[in-house]
Structures are given as structure tokens and as C-alpha cells.
Amino acid sequence: MTICLAAGGTGGHLFPAEALARELQQRGIAVELISDKRVVDFAAGFPAKAIHIITSGTVTGQGLAGKIKGVFALVRGVLECRALLRRIAPDVVVGFGGYPTVPPVLAASLRGIPTILHEQNAVMGRANRFLAGRVKAVATGFAIGADKGFVHVGNPVRANVLAAAAIAMPALSNDAPIRLLVFGGSQGARVMAEVVPPAIGLLSLEQRKRLHITQQARDDDLERVRAAYSKLGIAHACAPFFRDLPERMAASHLVIARSGASTIAELSVIGRPSILVPLPGSLDQDQAANARVLANAGGADVMLQTAFTPRALSEKLGAILDNTETLLETARNAQAIAIANAASRLADLVLKVASHG
């Protein structure tokens, strides 16, 4: 049996695809990946027999010329995928969202190959909405669309996240530091660099002395962030990227982050409290919807970016530092909604669709 996975070339789409790929490989099933050229930044070590890069384009959020260009790219991508799928002859094609998913899933449906979609976010993205009527099943990371027959499997997380989930939250005591982890992803680290250090500076001296901060900062913000914490006398570790982010999440008492679907899944599986700042301006407001799910469960606080100011963040952090026991309850609430075996549940669905054609 061969399963083709189709995913947009960003971590948010590729990480759950990677988790499914490893689960399928453990069951002795061959996996091949179809994506766009961005995949080279994320696909090192992706467990696939082969990785195929295809033409793709989007027809949303652009002017007329961009839409026309996107349509031609889409048609070219479908033709490429028809030939590719004829050669691979997969039993099932699984799409993980993003516009590079459209050509392979559309080509598979035209060739009569069974198809599945996995929607990571709490609202369905445009590519998946376009494809949903053509597939055998839609699996979801959040409990959405039950009335449409969607299957809630959760968001698959990678092995290093599951390993980090076994790490106990650091003890809270008067003499131990409160460990704060701050990251924002490629589109969010700038606002974290602009808001978090001055917010820390507004805390009292006693509150600041308790903190140890680990922060992701872009290259052009890195020295400024380091200098701010050094001036405040705060122990810190700052870098543009952390390859061991799940382990650092597990070593933290509190996380400040964006609210992409993978981040929400990792926070809940590992079980850490968070302050979430949804990415503004997206067409579907998916991060805001994701954040609400965790907040409604009592596992996070949400601050919209318009309200994410140094003063407001300082007040929130100050209240937490004055009553750190709330961190334990928030962590338990986050973990209560986790689906740690989401990759296995999704693999079961894939094999069910394969067996029924």
C-alpha cells in the first residue's frame, strides 16, 4: 500500500503530515509527499519514500493579474499531479490544507483515487472548503462540522512533542525561577520583540528577579531583545530559532505565543498554560478561533494584538506572578483537551477509506 500526503510547504501543514507519515511507516505503509517549493525549508528528515515538488498558486487575496496567474498555476499543477499519480498509483491521497493541496487532491478525485482532507484549524481554510465536496472524508483537529459528517481526530503531533509531554512541569517554589517561553513563528516574532521586553520592564523588581526568559527573536531584533533583558538583570536565552522547542515548552511555566493549530496542539499535549496572541489580518481568522477553543477550556488567556501592549501584558504577568498557583490549574485545563493519539486516529481513518475504496 502507498499513501500520498499533500501539504502546503509550511510547518503548520507539514508537521501534522510528518506525524501521520511516521505512524503509517510504523504500520509498514509507504508514504510519498507532494508539496510546493517551500517544502525544502521544513522537509529535512521527513519520513517519505519520495518528496515531489509541484506547481501551485492561489487565486485569493490578489488583483486580477494575480488571480489569472494563480489559475494558470493551478491548472498546470493539476496536470503535473495527474501524471505523477498515474506513476505512483497511491491507494489514498491525504490533503493537509494550503493551496499546494489543491492540485494533488483535485487530480486524485478526477482519477477516482480515494481522498481525505485534514483540517488543522478551528475554522476550515479556503483550500479545504473548495475541496471538501470532492473527498471521501474530512478529519478535523478541532471538534467542528460534526453535522456535516466530519471526523474529529485531533491534530497529529510529532514524536518530540509526545516525548516532551512526559516531562513534568517544573516545580513552583519561592526560590525557583518562573520560566517564561516566548515565540511567535515567522510572522509573529517581531511583535513579541516589541511588546514583551518593555512589559517585563514594567514589572516590580521582585517580580523581575523571579523570571527566566527564553525568547525567539528574529535576526534584526535579537541584539535589541538581549540588551533589554541584560539591562533589566533578567536571566535569558534568545535565538532566532529553537530546534528543541517542545522540550523548551515542557521546561516552562508559561508560554506567550501565536495560536496556530500546531502550537495549540503542542500546548495541550504537553500541558502548559499560555497567553495567546492570534495573528491578525488573516482572511479566515483561524488563529483567533483556535485560541478561543483553548481559552474556553480554561487552558489559556487570549490577548488580541490590538490589546497586546506592554502595559496590558505587564498587568497580566504581574497578576500571574503574584498567584503562581493558577498556572497549575491552567496547565491541567490545557492538557484535558489534548488528543495525544491523533496520528493513530487519523491513520485508522486513512486505512478505513483505503479498504473501502
mmCIF file of C-alpha atoms in Angstrom:
data_model
loop_
_atom_site.group_PDB
_atom_site.id
_atom_site.type_symbol
_atom_site.label_atom_id
_atom_site.label_comp_id
_atom_site.label_asym_id
_atom_site.label_seq_id
_atom_site.Cartn_x
_atom_site.Cartn_y
_atom_site.Cartn_z
ATOM 1 C CA MET A 1 0.000 0.000 0.000
ATOM 2 C CA THR A 2 1.148 3.543 -0.794
ATOM 3 C CA ILE A 3 -0.318 6.699 0.710
ATOM 4 C CA CYS A 4 0.346 10.151 -0.787
ATOM 5 C CA LEU A 5 0.301 13.123 1.552
ATOM 6 C CA ALA A 6 -0.293 16.594 0.100
ATOM 7 C CA ALA A 7 0.548 19.615 2.229
ATOM 8 C CA GLY A 8 1.346 23.294 1.897
ATOM 9 C CA GLY A 9 5.048 23.970 2.337
ATOM 10 C CA THR A 10 4.902 25.479 5.837
ATOM 11 C CA GLY A 11 5.397 23.956 9.255
ATOM 12 C CA GLY A 12 1.740 24.314 10.175
ATOM 13 C CA HIS A 13 0.738 21.924 7.386
ATOM 14 C CA LEU A 14 3.843 19.741 7.273
ATOM 15 C CA PHE A 15 4.181 18.937 10.983
ATOM 16 C CA PRO A 16 0.876 17.003 11.236
ATOM 17 C CA ALA A 17 1.640 15.387 7.870
ATOM 18 C CA GLU A 18 5.006 14.262 9.247
ATOM 19 C CA ALA A 19 3.340 12.782 12.339
ATOM 20 C CA LEU A 20 0.923 10.800 10.148
ATOM 21 C CA ALA A 21 3.771 9.682 7.872
ATOM 22 C CA ARG A 22 5.682 8.223 10.823
ATOM 23 C CA GLU A 23 2.580 6.457 12.108
ATOM 24 C CA LEU A 24 1.901 4.921 8.679
ATOM 25 C CA GLN A 25 5.530 3.866 8.261
ATOM 26 C CA GLN A 26 5.397 2.109 11.632
ATOM 27 C CA ARG A 27 2.494 0.105 10.177
ATOM 28 C CA GLY A 28 4.614 -0.847 7.159
ATOM 29 C CA ILE A 29 2.945 1.510 4.702
ATOM 30 C CA ALA A 30 4.921 3.507 2.120
ATOM 31 C CA VAL A 31 4.432 7.279 2.138
ATOM 32 C CA GLU A 32 5.164 9.883 -0.538
ATOM 33 C CA LEU A 33 4.820 13.649 -0.064
ATOM 34 C CA ILE A 34 3.566 16.232 -2.564
ATOM 35 C CA SER A 35 4.163 19.916 -1.802
ATOM 36 C CA ASP A 36 5.444 23.173 -3.281
ATOM 37 C CA LYS A 37 8.982 24.546 -3.395
ATOM 38 C CA ARG A 38 8.794 25.940 0.153
ATOM 39 C CA VAL A 39 8.965 22.375 1.453
ATOM 40 C CA VAL A 40 12.773 22.404 1.310
ATOM 41 C CA ASP A 41 12.834 24.624 4.419
ATOM 42 C CA PHE A 42 10.886 22.118 6.526
ATOM 43 C CA ALA A 43 11.224 18.681 4.974
ATOM 44 C CA ALA A 44 14.674 17.670 6.259
ATOM 45 C CA GLY A 45 14.152 14.213 7.698
ATOM 46 C CA PHE A 46 10.535 13.976 6.506
ATOM 47 C CA PRO A 47 9.772 10.229 6.546
ATOM 48 C CA ALA A 48 8.766 9.773 2.926
ATOM 49 C CA LYS A 49 9.896 7.401 0.213
ATOM 50 C CA ALA A 50 9.945 10.420 -2.118
ATOM 51 C CA ILE A 51 9.122 14.137 -1.997
ATOM 52 C CA HIS A 52 7.559 15.639 -5.116
ATOM 53 C CA ILE A 53 7.504 19.411 -5.734
ATOM 54 C CA ILE A 54 4.657 20.605 -7.933
ATOM 55 C CA THR A 55 3.432 23.904 -9.345
ATOM 56 C CA SER A 56 0.791 25.637 -7.256
ATOM 57 C CA GLY A 57 -0.805 29.035 -6.949
ATOM 58 C CA THR A 58 -3.551 30.858 -5.100
ATOM 59 C CA VAL A 59 -6.439 32.810 -6.588
ATOM 60 C CA THR A 60 -7.461 34.640 -3.406
ATOM 61 C CA GLY A 61 -6.303 37.953 -1.955
ATOM 62 C CA GLN A 62 -4.742 39.238 -5.186
ATOM 63 C CA GLY A 63 -5.516 41.610 -8.021
ATOM 64 C CA LEU A 64 -6.905 40.440 -11.355
ATOM 65 C CA ALA A 65 -3.462 39.735 -12.827
ATOM 66 C CA GLY A 66 -2.522 37.703 -9.762
ATOM 67 C CA LYS A 67 -5.750 35.718 -9.938
ATOM 68 C CA ILE A 68 -5.179 34.893 -13.614
ATOM 69 C CA LYS A 69 -1.621 33.822 -12.863
ATOM 70 C CA GLY A 70 -2.921 31.700 -9.981
ATOM 71 C CA VAL A 71 -5.470 29.964 -12.199
ATOM 72 C CA PHE A 72 -2.800 29.028 -14.761
ATOM 73 C CA ALA A 73 -0.534 27.740 -11.966
ATOM 74 C CA LEU A 74 -3.411 25.687 -10.574
ATOM 75 C CA VAL A 75 -4.189 24.122 -13.962
ATOM 76 C CA ARG A 76 -0.521 23.334 -14.529
ATOM 77 C CA GLY A 77 -0.284 21.801 -11.064
ATOM 78 C CA VAL A 78 -3.311 19.573 -11.695
ATOM 79 C CA LEU A 79 -1.801 18.322 -14.967
ATOM 80 C CA GLU A 80 1.520 17.615 -13.223
ATOM 81 C CA CYS A 81 -0.270 15.749 -10.451
ATOM 82 C CA ARG A 82 -2.351 13.640 -12.841
ATOM 83 C CA ALA A 83 0.859 12.355 -14.407
ATOM 84 C CA LEU A 84 2.533 11.932 -11.023
ATOM 85 C CA LEU A 85 -0.372 9.998 -9.521
ATOM 86 C CA ARG A 86 -0.552 7.763 -12.593
ATOM 87 C CA ARG A 87 3.061 6.816 -11.891
ATOM 88 C CA ILE A 88 2.744 6.424 -8.102
ATOM 89 C CA ALA A 89 -0.711 4.779 -8.118
ATOM 90 C CA PRO A 90 -1.466 5.573 -4.449
ATOM 91 C CA ASP A 91 -4.275 3.892 -2.555
ATOM 92 C CA VAL A 92 -5.284 7.173 -0.863
ATOM 93 C CA VAL A 93 -4.300 10.856 -1.130
ATOM 94 C CA VAL A 94 -4.482 12.838 2.133
ATOM 95 C CA GLY A 95 -4.528 16.644 1.924
ATOM 96 C CA PHE A 96 -3.429 18.824 4.846
ATOM 97 C CA GLY A 97 -4.533 22.223 3.599
ATOM 98 C CA GLY A 98 -2.854 25.184 1.986
ATOM 99 C CA TYR A 99 -3.136 26.000 -1.699
ATOM 100 C CA PRO A 100 -0.488 23.393 -2.743
ATOM 101 C CA THR A 101 -3.000 20.770 -1.574
ATOM 102 C CA VAL A 102 -5.467 21.694 -4.305
ATOM 103 C CA PRO A 103 -3.713 20.254 -7.411
ATOM 104 C CA PRO A 104 -2.961 16.764 -5.972
ATOM 105 C CA VAL A 105 -6.335 16.304 -4.271
ATOM 106 C CA LEU A 106 -8.206 17.615 -7.312
ATOM 107 C CA ALA A 107 -6.166 15.406 -9.650
ATOM 108 C CA ALA A 108 -6.750 12.378 -7.399
ATOM 109 C CA SER A 109 -10.501 12.914 -7.358
ATOM 110 C CA LEU A 110 -10.543 13.249 -11.158
ATOM 111 C CA ARG A 111 -8.651 9.939 -11.410
ATOM 112 C CA GLY A 112 -11.011 8.198 -8.964
ATOM 113 C CA ILE A 113 -8.386 7.812 -6.232
ATOM 114 C CA PRO A 114 -9.900 7.986 -2.701
ATOM 115 C CA THR A 115 -9.091 11.281 -0.967
ATOM 116 C CA ILE A 116 -9.164 12.606 2.595
ATOM 117 C CA LEU A 117 -8.684 16.094 3.996
ATOM 118 C CA HIS A 118 -7.307 17.013 7.399
ATOM 119 C CA GLU A 119 -8.249 20.485 8.661
ATOM 120 C CA GLN A 120 -5.935 21.628 11.460
ATOM 121 C CA ASN A 121 -7.752 24.837 12.432
ATOM 122 C CA ALA A 122 -10.984 25.539 14.272
ATOM 123 C CA VAL A 123 -12.371 27.080 11.071
ATOM 124 C CA MET A 124 -11.946 25.450 7.701
ATOM 125 C CA GLY A 125 -9.430 27.071 5.377
ATOM 126 C CA ARG A 126 -10.323 28.145 1.850
ATOM 127 C CA ALA A 127 -8.423 25.391 0.075
ATOM 128 C CA ASN A 128 -10.107 22.714 2.172
ATOM 129 C CA ARG A 129 -13.519 24.336 1.733
ATOM 130 C CA PHE A 130 -13.022 24.220 -2.027
ATOM 131 C CA LEU A 131 -12.066 20.532 -1.903
ATOM 132 C CA ALA A 132 -14.397 19.244 0.827
ATOM 133 C CA GLY A 133 -17.216 18.230 -1.523
ATOM 134 C CA ARG A 134 -14.857 16.035 -3.569
ATOM 135 C CA VAL A 135 -13.330 13.859 -0.816
ATOM 136 C CA LYS A 136 -14.326 10.652 0.955
ATOM 137 C CA ALA A 137 -13.782 12.051 4.461
ATOM 138 C CA VAL A 138 -12.811 15.240 6.297
ATOM 139 C CA ALA A 139 -10.824 14.804 9.502
ATOM 140 C CA THR A 140 -10.545 17.756 11.868
ATOM 141 C CA GLY A 141 -8.129 18.902 14.515
ATOM 142 C CA PHE A 142 -10.914 20.606 16.482
ATOM 143 C CA ALA A 143 -14.496 19.489 17.068
ATOM 144 C CA ILE A 144 -16.051 21.308 14.108
ATOM 145 C CA GLY A 145 -18.520 20.255 11.438
ATOM 146 C CA ALA A 146 -19.997 17.205 13.202
ATOM 147 C CA ASP A 147 -23.291 17.989 11.473
ATOM 148 C CA LYS A 148 -21.508 17.607 8.118
ATOM 149 C CA GLY A 149 -20.110 14.190 8.954
ATOM 150 C CA PHE A 150 -16.595 15.432 9.672
ATOM 151 C CA VAL A 151 -14.474 13.143 11.849
ATOM 152 C CA HIS A 152 -12.746 14.706 14.870
ATOM 153 C CA VAL A 153 -9.345 13.034 15.180
ATOM 154 C CA GLY A 154 -7.273 15.871 16.684
ATOM 155 C CA ASN A 155 -4.070 17.400 15.358
ATOM 156 C CA PRO A 156 -1.216 14.893 14.985
ATOM 157 C CA VAL A 157 1.947 15.952 16.814
ATOM 158 C CA ARG A 158 5.492 14.790 16.196
ATOM 159 C CA ALA A 159 7.426 12.326 18.324
ATOM 160 C CA ASN A 160 9.454 15.020 20.096
ATOM 161 C CA VAL A 161 6.208 16.614 21.312
ATOM 162 C CA LEU A 162 5.000 13.295 22.732
ATOM 163 C CA ALA A 163 8.385 12.865 24.435
ATOM 164 C CA ALA A 164 8.128 16.367 25.922
ATOM 165 C CA ALA A 165 4.648 15.551 27.233
ATOM 166 C CA ALA A 166 6.258 13.024 29.581
ATOM 167 C CA ILE A 167 8.270 15.805 31.258
ATOM 168 C CA ALA A 168 6.685 17.118 34.448
ATOM 169 C CA MET A 169 6.053 20.841 34.744
ATOM 170 C CA PRO A 170 8.895 22.452 36.735
ATOM 171 C CA ALA A 171 8.099 22.833 40.422
ATOM 172 C CA LEU A 172 6.818 26.181 41.640
ATOM 173 C CA SER A 173 8.587 27.434 44.746
ATOM 174 C CA ASN A 174 9.652 30.738 46.250
ATOM 175 C CA ASP A 175 13.313 30.250 45.377
ATOM 176 C CA ALA A 176 12.887 28.683 41.912
ATOM 177 C CA PRO A 177 12.691 30.869 38.778
ATOM 178 C CA ILE A 178 9.465 31.232 36.833
ATOM 179 C CA ARG A 179 10.359 30.127 33.332
ATOM 180 C CA LEU A 180 8.700 32.103 30.534
ATOM 181 C CA LEU A 181 8.906 30.956 26.894
ATOM 182 C CA VAL A 182 8.118 33.475 24.133
ATOM 183 C CA PHE A 183 7.858 32.673 20.438
ATOM 184 C CA GLY A 184 5.861 33.875 17.500
ATOM 185 C CA GLY A 185 6.795 31.957 14.393
ATOM 186 C CA SER A 186 7.933 33.552 11.158
ATOM 187 C CA GLN A 187 5.049 36.066 11.177
ATOM 188 C CA GLY A 188 4.888 36.782 14.872
ATOM 189 C CA ALA A 189 8.324 37.176 16.416
ATOM 190 C CA ARG A 190 8.508 40.911 15.633
ATOM 191 C CA VAL A 191 5.541 41.885 17.796
ATOM 192 C CA MET A 192 6.871 39.713 20.623
ATOM 193 C CA ALA A 193 10.180 41.587 20.449
ATOM 194 C CA GLU A 194 8.381 44.937 20.508
ATOM 195 C CA VAL A 195 5.993 44.177 23.390
ATOM 196 C CA VAL A 196 7.415 41.565 25.765
ATOM 197 C CA PRO A 197 10.727 43.195 26.872
ATOM 198 C CA PRO A 198 9.120 46.573 27.749
ATOM 199 C CA ALA A 199 6.285 44.723 29.506
ATOM 200 C CA ILE A 200 8.840 42.906 31.636
ATOM 201 C CA GLY A 201 10.455 46.250 32.402
ATOM 202 C CA LEU A 202 7.176 47.485 33.924
ATOM 203 C CA LEU A 203 7.082 44.655 36.478
ATOM 204 C CA SER A 204 8.279 45.265 40.003
ATOM 205 C CA LEU A 205 11.896 44.466 40.865
ATOM 206 C CA GLU A 206 10.797 41.485 42.967
ATOM 207 C CA GLN A 207 8.704 40.094 40.105
ATOM 208 C CA ARG A 208 11.516 40.537 37.568
ATOM 209 C CA LYS A 209 14.014 38.774 39.830
ATOM 210 C CA ARG A 210 11.886 35.608 39.662
ATOM 211 C CA LEU A 211 11.912 35.343 35.869
ATOM 212 C CA HIS A 212 13.979 33.331 33.426
ATOM 213 C CA ILE A 213 13.016 34.144 29.824
ATOM 214 C CA THR A 214 13.577 32.100 26.685
ATOM 215 C CA GLN A 215 12.569 34.083 23.600
ATOM 216 C CA GLN A 216 12.587 33.542 19.859
ATOM 217 C CA ALA A 217 13.645 36.761 18.130
ATOM 218 C CA ARG A 218 14.366 37.471 14.507
ATOM 219 C CA ASP A 219 17.928 38.286 13.499
ATOM 220 C CA ASP A 220 17.261 42.012 13.246
ATOM 221 C CA ASP A 221 15.616 42.080 16.703
ATOM 222 C CA LEU A 222 17.941 39.693 18.507
ATOM 223 C CA GLU A 223 20.544 42.057 19.963
ATOM 224 C CA ARG A 224 17.891 44.597 20.982
ATOM 225 C CA VAL A 225 15.955 41.934 22.906
ATOM 226 C CA ARG A 226 19.089 40.572 24.565
ATOM 227 C CA ALA A 227 20.202 44.077 25.539
ATOM 228 C CA ALA A 228 16.808 44.846 27.087
ATOM 229 C CA TYR A 229 16.890 41.768 29.308
ATOM 230 C CA SER A 230 20.543 42.297 30.237
ATOM 231 C CA LYS A 231 19.776 45.861 31.289
ATOM 232 C CA LEU A 232 16.934 44.570 33.477
ATOM 233 C CA GLY A 233 19.201 41.928 35.003
ATOM 234 C CA ILE A 234 16.989 39.068 33.841
ATOM 235 C CA ALA A 235 18.382 35.628 33.036
ATOM 236 C CA HIS A 236 17.564 34.912 29.406
ATOM 237 C CA ALA A 237 18.239 32.776 26.347
ATOM 238 C CA CYS A 238 17.368 34.331 22.974
ATOM 239 C CA ALA A 239 17.805 32.916 19.475
ATOM 240 C CA PRO A 240 16.185 33.229 16.030
ATOM 241 C CA PHE A 241 15.072 29.594 16.111
ATOM 242 C CA PHE A 242 14.904 26.752 18.627
ATOM 243 C CA ARG A 243 15.040 23.241 17.179
ATOM 244 C CA ASP A 244 14.127 21.820 20.575
ATOM 245 C CA LEU A 245 11.036 23.999 21.054
ATOM 246 C CA PRO A 246 8.829 21.192 22.501
ATOM 247 C CA GLU A 247 11.453 20.466 25.157
ATOM 248 C CA ARG A 248 11.698 24.165 25.995
ATOM 249 C CA MET A 249 7.913 24.311 26.192
ATOM 250 C CA ALA A 250 7.946 21.439 28.676
ATOM 251 C CA ALA A 251 10.618 23.236 30.740
ATOM 252 C CA SER A 252 8.436 26.368 31.013
ATOM 253 C CA HIS A 253 5.795 27.524 33.471
ATOM 254 C CA LEU A 254 4.145 29.900 30.982
ATOM 255 C CA VAL A 255 4.208 30.385 27.214
ATOM 256 C CA ILE A 256 3.454 33.545 25.217
ATOM 257 C CA ALA A 257 2.822 32.642 21.570
ATOM 258 C CA ARG A 258 0.715 32.887 18.450
ATOM 259 C CA SER A 259 -2.169 30.419 18.182
ATOM 260 C CA GLY A 260 -1.524 28.331 15.087
ATOM 261 C CA ALA A 261 -3.118 24.889 15.164
ATOM 262 C CA SER A 262 0.193 23.097 15.787
ATOM 263 C CA THR A 263 1.003 25.415 18.706
ATOM 264 C CA ILE A 264 -2.407 24.769 20.292
ATOM 265 C CA ALA A 265 -1.956 21.016 19.869
ATOM 266 C CA GLU A 266 1.517 21.095 21.404
ATOM 267 C CA LEU A 267 0.448 23.280 24.338
ATOM 268 C CA SER A 268 -2.410 20.923 25.143
ATOM 269 C CA VAL A 269 -0.494 17.665 24.682
ATOM 270 C CA ILE A 270 2.443 18.919 26.771
ATOM 271 C CA GLY A 271 0.073 20.698 29.142
ATOM 272 C CA ARG A 272 1.401 24.225 29.641
ATOM 273 C CA PRO A 273 -0.510 27.459 30.321
ATOM 274 C CA SER A 274 -0.252 30.214 27.769
ATOM 275 C CA ILE A 275 -1.039 33.764 26.773
ATOM 276 C CA LEU A 276 -2.076 33.591 23.138
ATOM 277 C CA VAL A 277 -1.870 36.457 20.647
ATOM 278 C CA PRO A 278 -3.708 35.406 17.459
ATOM 279 C CA LEU A 279 -2.197 36.536 14.181
ATOM 280 C CA PRO A 280 -4.430 39.383 12.947
ATOM 281 C CA GLY A 281 -5.461 40.069 9.400
ATOM 282 C CA SER A 282 -5.914 36.514 8.109
ATOM 283 C CA LEU A 283 -8.915 36.014 5.846
ATOM 284 C CA ASP A 284 -10.423 33.214 7.914
ATOM 285 C CA GLN A 285 -9.334 34.419 11.392
ATOM 286 C CA ASP A 286 -8.261 30.837 12.077
ATOM 287 C CA GLN A 287 -5.816 31.667 14.870
ATOM 288 C CA ALA A 288 -8.469 33.604 16.778
ATOM 289 C CA ALA A 289 -10.809 30.608 16.533
ATOM 290 C CA ASN A 290 -8.049 28.234 17.653
ATOM 291 C CA ALA A 291 -7.215 30.409 20.654
ATOM 292 C CA ARG A 292 -10.855 30.549 21.752
ATOM 293 C CA VAL A 293 -11.013 26.757 21.965
ATOM 294 C CA LEU A 294 -8.125 26.606 24.432
ATOM 295 C CA ALA A 295 -9.323 29.687 26.334
ATOM 296 C CA ASN A 296 -12.866 28.332 26.654
ATOM 297 C CA ALA A 297 -11.396 25.209 28.232
ATOM 298 C CA GLY A 298 -9.594 27.360 30.800
ATOM 299 C CA GLY A 299 -6.202 26.470 29.341
ATOM 300 C CA ALA A 300 -5.093 29.894 28.090
ATOM 301 C CA ASP A 301 -5.596 33.649 28.167
ATOM 302 C CA VAL A 302 -6.155 35.426 24.850
ATOM 303 C CA MET A 303 -4.936 38.916 24.006
ATOM 304 C CA LEU A 304 -5.859 40.329 20.619
ATOM 305 C CA GLN A 305 -2.911 42.097 19.033
ATOM 306 C CA THR A 306 -4.690 45.469 19.270
ATOM 307 C CA ALA A 307 -4.738 44.999 23.060
ATOM 308 C CA PHE A 308 -1.285 43.403 23.277
ATOM 309 C CA THR A 309 0.537 46.391 24.730
ATOM 310 C CA PRO A 310 3.433 46.488 27.208
ATOM 311 C CA ARG A 311 1.162 47.893 29.928
ATOM 312 C CA ALA A 312 -1.613 45.330 29.428
ATOM 313 C CA LEU A 313 0.799 42.414 29.230
ATOM 314 C CA SER A 314 2.675 43.634 32.304
ATOM 315 C CA GLU A 315 -0.550 43.750 34.305
ATOM 316 C CA LYS A 316 -1.448 40.218 33.223
ATOM 317 C CA LEU A 317 2.014 38.865 34.007
ATOM 318 C CA GLY A 318 2.070 40.668 37.329
ATOM 319 C CA ALA A 319 -1.201 39.051 38.378
ATOM 320 C CA ILE A 320 0.156 35.626 37.430
ATOM 321 C CA LEU A 321 3.450 36.145 39.281
ATOM 322 C CA ASP A 322 1.532 37.183 42.390
ATOM 323 C CA ASN A 323 -0.536 33.978 42.265
ATOM 324 C CA THR A 324 1.504 31.302 40.506
ATOM 325 C CA GLU A 325 -0.791 28.503 41.684
ATOM 326 C CA THR A 326 -3.150 29.481 38.865
ATOM 327 C CA LEU A 327 -0.521 28.184 36.429
ATOM 328 C CA LEU A 328 -1.070 24.622 37.640
ATOM 329 C CA GLU A 329 -4.822 24.762 37.121
ATOM 330 C CA THR A 330 -4.449 26.331 33.680
ATOM 331 C CA ALA A 331 -1.927 23.647 32.696
ATOM 332 C CA ARG A 332 -4.329 20.884 33.766
ATOM 333 C CA ASN A 333 -7.148 22.501 31.780
ATOM 334 C CA ALA A 334 -4.962 22.703 28.660
ATOM 335 C CA GLN A 335 -3.984 19.048 28.894
ATOM 336 C CA ALA A 336 -7.581 17.979 29.496
ATOM 337 C CA ILE A 337 -8.495 18.713 25.861
ATOM 338 C CA ALA A 338 -5.387 17.073 24.351
ATOM 339 C CA ILE A 339 -5.658 14.232 21.840
ATOM 340 C CA ALA A 340 -2.193 12.722 22.087
ATOM 341 C CA ASN A 341 -3.005 9.797 19.768
ATOM 342 C CA ALA A 342 -4.322 11.966 16.912
ATOM 343 C CA ALA A 343 -1.815 10.495 14.428
ATOM 344 C CA SER A 344 -3.047 6.986 15.193
ATOM 345 C CA ARG A 345 -6.692 8.051 14.886
ATOM 346 C CA LEU A 346 -6.021 9.710 11.530
ATOM 347 C CA ALA A 347 -4.077 6.664 10.291
ATOM 348 C CA ASP A 348 -7.028 4.451 11.220
ATOM 349 C CA LEU A 349 -9.331 6.674 9.138
ATOM 350 C CA VAL A 350 -6.918 6.619 6.182
ATOM 351 C CA LEU A 351 -6.760 2.829 6.209
ATOM 352 C CA LYS A 352 -10.543 2.577 6.556
ATOM 353 C CA VAL A 353 -11.006 4.728 3.447
ATOM 354 C CA ALA A 354 -8.332 2.686 1.633
ATOM 355 C CA SER A 355 -10.069 -0.573 2.432
ATOM 356 C CA HIS A 356 -13.433 0.694 1.207
ATOM 357 C CA GLY A 357 -12.016 2.378 -1.896
#
